[in-house]
Coordinates of C-alpha atoms in Angstrom, one line a residue:
Q1 CA -26.3 -58.9 -12.1
V2 CA -23.7 -61.6 -11.4
Q3 CA -22.9 -62.7 -7.9
L4 CA -19.7 -64.6 -7.2
V5 CA -18.7 -66.3 -3.9
E6 CA -15.3 -67.9 -3.4
S7 CA -14.5 -70.6 -0.9
G8 CA -11.8 -73.1 -0.1
G9 CA -9.0 -70.9 1.1
G10 CA -7.1 -71.7 4.2
L11 CA -3.7 -72.1 5.9
V12 CA -1.5 -74.8 4.4
Q13 CA 2.2 -75.8 4.4
T14 CA 4.6 -75.6 1.5
G15 CA 4.0 -78.4 -0.9
D16 CA 0.3 -78.8 0.0
S17 CA -2.7 -78.6 -2.2
L18 CA -5.9 -76.6 -2.1
R19 CA -8.9 -76.3 -4.3
L20 CA -10.7 -73.0 -4.5
S21 CA -14.3 -72.8 -5.7
C22 CA -16.3 -69.9 -7.0
A23 CA -20.1 -70.2 -7.1
A24 CA -21.8 -68.0 -9.6
S25 CA -25.4 -66.8 -9.8
G26 CA -27.5 -64.2 -11.6
R27 CA -27.2 -65.2 -15.2
T28 CA -26.3 -68.0 -17.6
F29 CA -22.9 -69.1 -16.3
S30 CA -21.9 -70.9 -19.5
F31 CA -21.8 -67.6 -21.4
D32 CA -19.2 -66.0 -19.1
A33 CA -15.4 -66.1 -19.4
M34 CA -13.9 -66.5 -15.9
G35 CA -10.7 -65.6 -14.3
W36 CA -8.8 -66.0 -11.1
F37 CA -6.7 -63.2 -9.7
R38 CA -4.7 -62.8 -6.5
Q39 CA -3.4 -59.9 -4.3
A40 CA -0.7 -60.3 -1.8
P41 CA -0.1 -57.8 1.0
G42 CA 1.4 -54.7 -0.3
K43 CA 1.2 -55.8 -3.9
E44 CA -1.0 -55.1 -6.9
R45 CA -3.6 -57.6 -7.9
E46 CA -2.3 -60.0 -10.5
F47 CA -3.6 -62.5 -13.0
V48 CA -3.5 -66.1 -12.1
A49 CA -5.6 -68.1 -14.6
A50 CA -8.4 -67.6 -17.1
I51 CA -10.9 -70.0 -18.6
S52 CA -13.2 -69.7 -21.5
A53 CA -17.0 -69.9 -21.3
S54 CA -17.1 -73.6 -22.4
G55 CA -14.0 -74.5 -20.4
G56 CA -12.2 -75.5 -23.6
S57 CA -9.4 -72.9 -23.3
T58 CA -7.3 -71.9 -20.4
A59 CA -4.4 -69.6 -19.7
Y60 CA -2.0 -69.2 -16.7
A61 CA 0.5 -66.9 -15.3
E62 CA 4.0 -68.2 -15.6
S63 CA 4.4 -68.3 -11.9
V64 CA 1.6 -70.9 -11.5
K65 CA 1.9 -72.8 -14.8
G66 CA 2.2 -76.5 -14.2
R67 CA 1.0 -76.2 -10.6
F68 CA -2.5 -74.6 -10.8
T69 CA -5.4 -75.8 -12.9
A70 CA -8.6 -73.8 -13.6
S71 CA -11.7 -75.7 -14.5
R72 CA -15.5 -75.2 -14.4
D73 CA -18.7 -77.1 -14.1
N74 CA -21.3 -75.2 -16.1
A75 CA -24.0 -77.5 -14.8
K76 CA -23.2 -76.5 -11.3
N77 CA -22.4 -72.8 -12.1
T78 CA -19.1 -73.3 -10.4
L79 CA -15.5 -72.3 -11.2
Y80 CA -12.5 -74.1 -9.6
L81 CA -8.8 -73.5 -9.1
Q82 CA -6.8 -76.6 -8.1
M83 CA -3.5 -75.5 -6.6
N84 CA -0.8 -78.0 -6.1
S85 CA 2.8 -77.7 -4.8
L86 CA 1.9 -74.5 -3.0
K87 CA 4.7 -72.1 -2.1
P88 CA 4.9 -69.3 0.4
E89 CA 4.9 -66.8 -2.5
D90 CA 1.4 -68.0 -3.4
T91 CA 0.0 -66.4 -0.2
A92 CA -2.6 -63.9 -1.2
V93 CA -6.3 -63.2 -1.4
Y94 CA -7.7 -65.1 -4.4
S95 CA -10.7 -63.6 -6.2
C96 CA -12.7 -64.9 -9.1
A97 CA -14.1 -62.7 -11.8
A98 CA -16.7 -63.0 -14.6
A99 CA -17.2 -61.3 -18.0
W100 CA -19.7 -61.9 -20.7
A101 CA -17.9 -63.8 -23.5
P102 CA -20.1 -66.4 -25.2
S103 CA -17.7 -66.4 -28.2
G104 CA -15.3 -68.4 -26.2
R105 CA -12.4 -66.0 -25.9
L106 CA -10.1 -65.9 -22.9
I107 CA -9.9 -62.7 -20.9
L108 CA -6.6 -62.1 -19.0
L109 CA -6.9 -58.4 -18.2
Q110 CA -8.6 -57.6 -14.9
E111 CA -9.9 -54.4 -16.4
E112 CA -12.2 -56.4 -18.6
Y113 CA -13.9 -58.1 -15.8
P114 CA -16.9 -56.2 -14.4
Y115 CA -17.9 -58.8 -11.8
W116 CA -15.8 -59.9 -8.8
G117 CA -16.1 -62.1 -5.8
Q118 CA -15.1 -61.0 -2.3
G119 CA -12.0 -63.2 -2.2
T120 CA -10.7 -66.0 -0.1
Q121 CA -7.4 -66.0 1.8
V122 CA -4.8 -68.5 1.0
T123 CA -1.8 -68.6 3.3
V124 CA 1.2 -71.0 2.7
S125 CA 3.6 -71.4 5.6
S126 CA 7.2 -72.3 5.0

């Protein structure tokens, strides 16, 4: 069983930066592909970023490309999302997700992630 705990959310202003963290436990973190997703009020949950088990490959939603960076520290069992140039439309609950993928593939579909954190709120004021 995998446990995921996000942290680092908060209230910021347009243009500010935040770094989210996702602490993982329960099995070998370095064998899991990881993803970040977000859900804004009244909207469906959407893909934000994905990173392979080794951290060597990443993918991003078009809306965050160039502003957000996903990374991981497998020695610390921690996933990160660095968010720069934040906009009001980035306001959402951000959740991390894990899926077994030692082959190194990226997973972009939320349906393929069996493990989820509880989420952390990010609010960007204009």
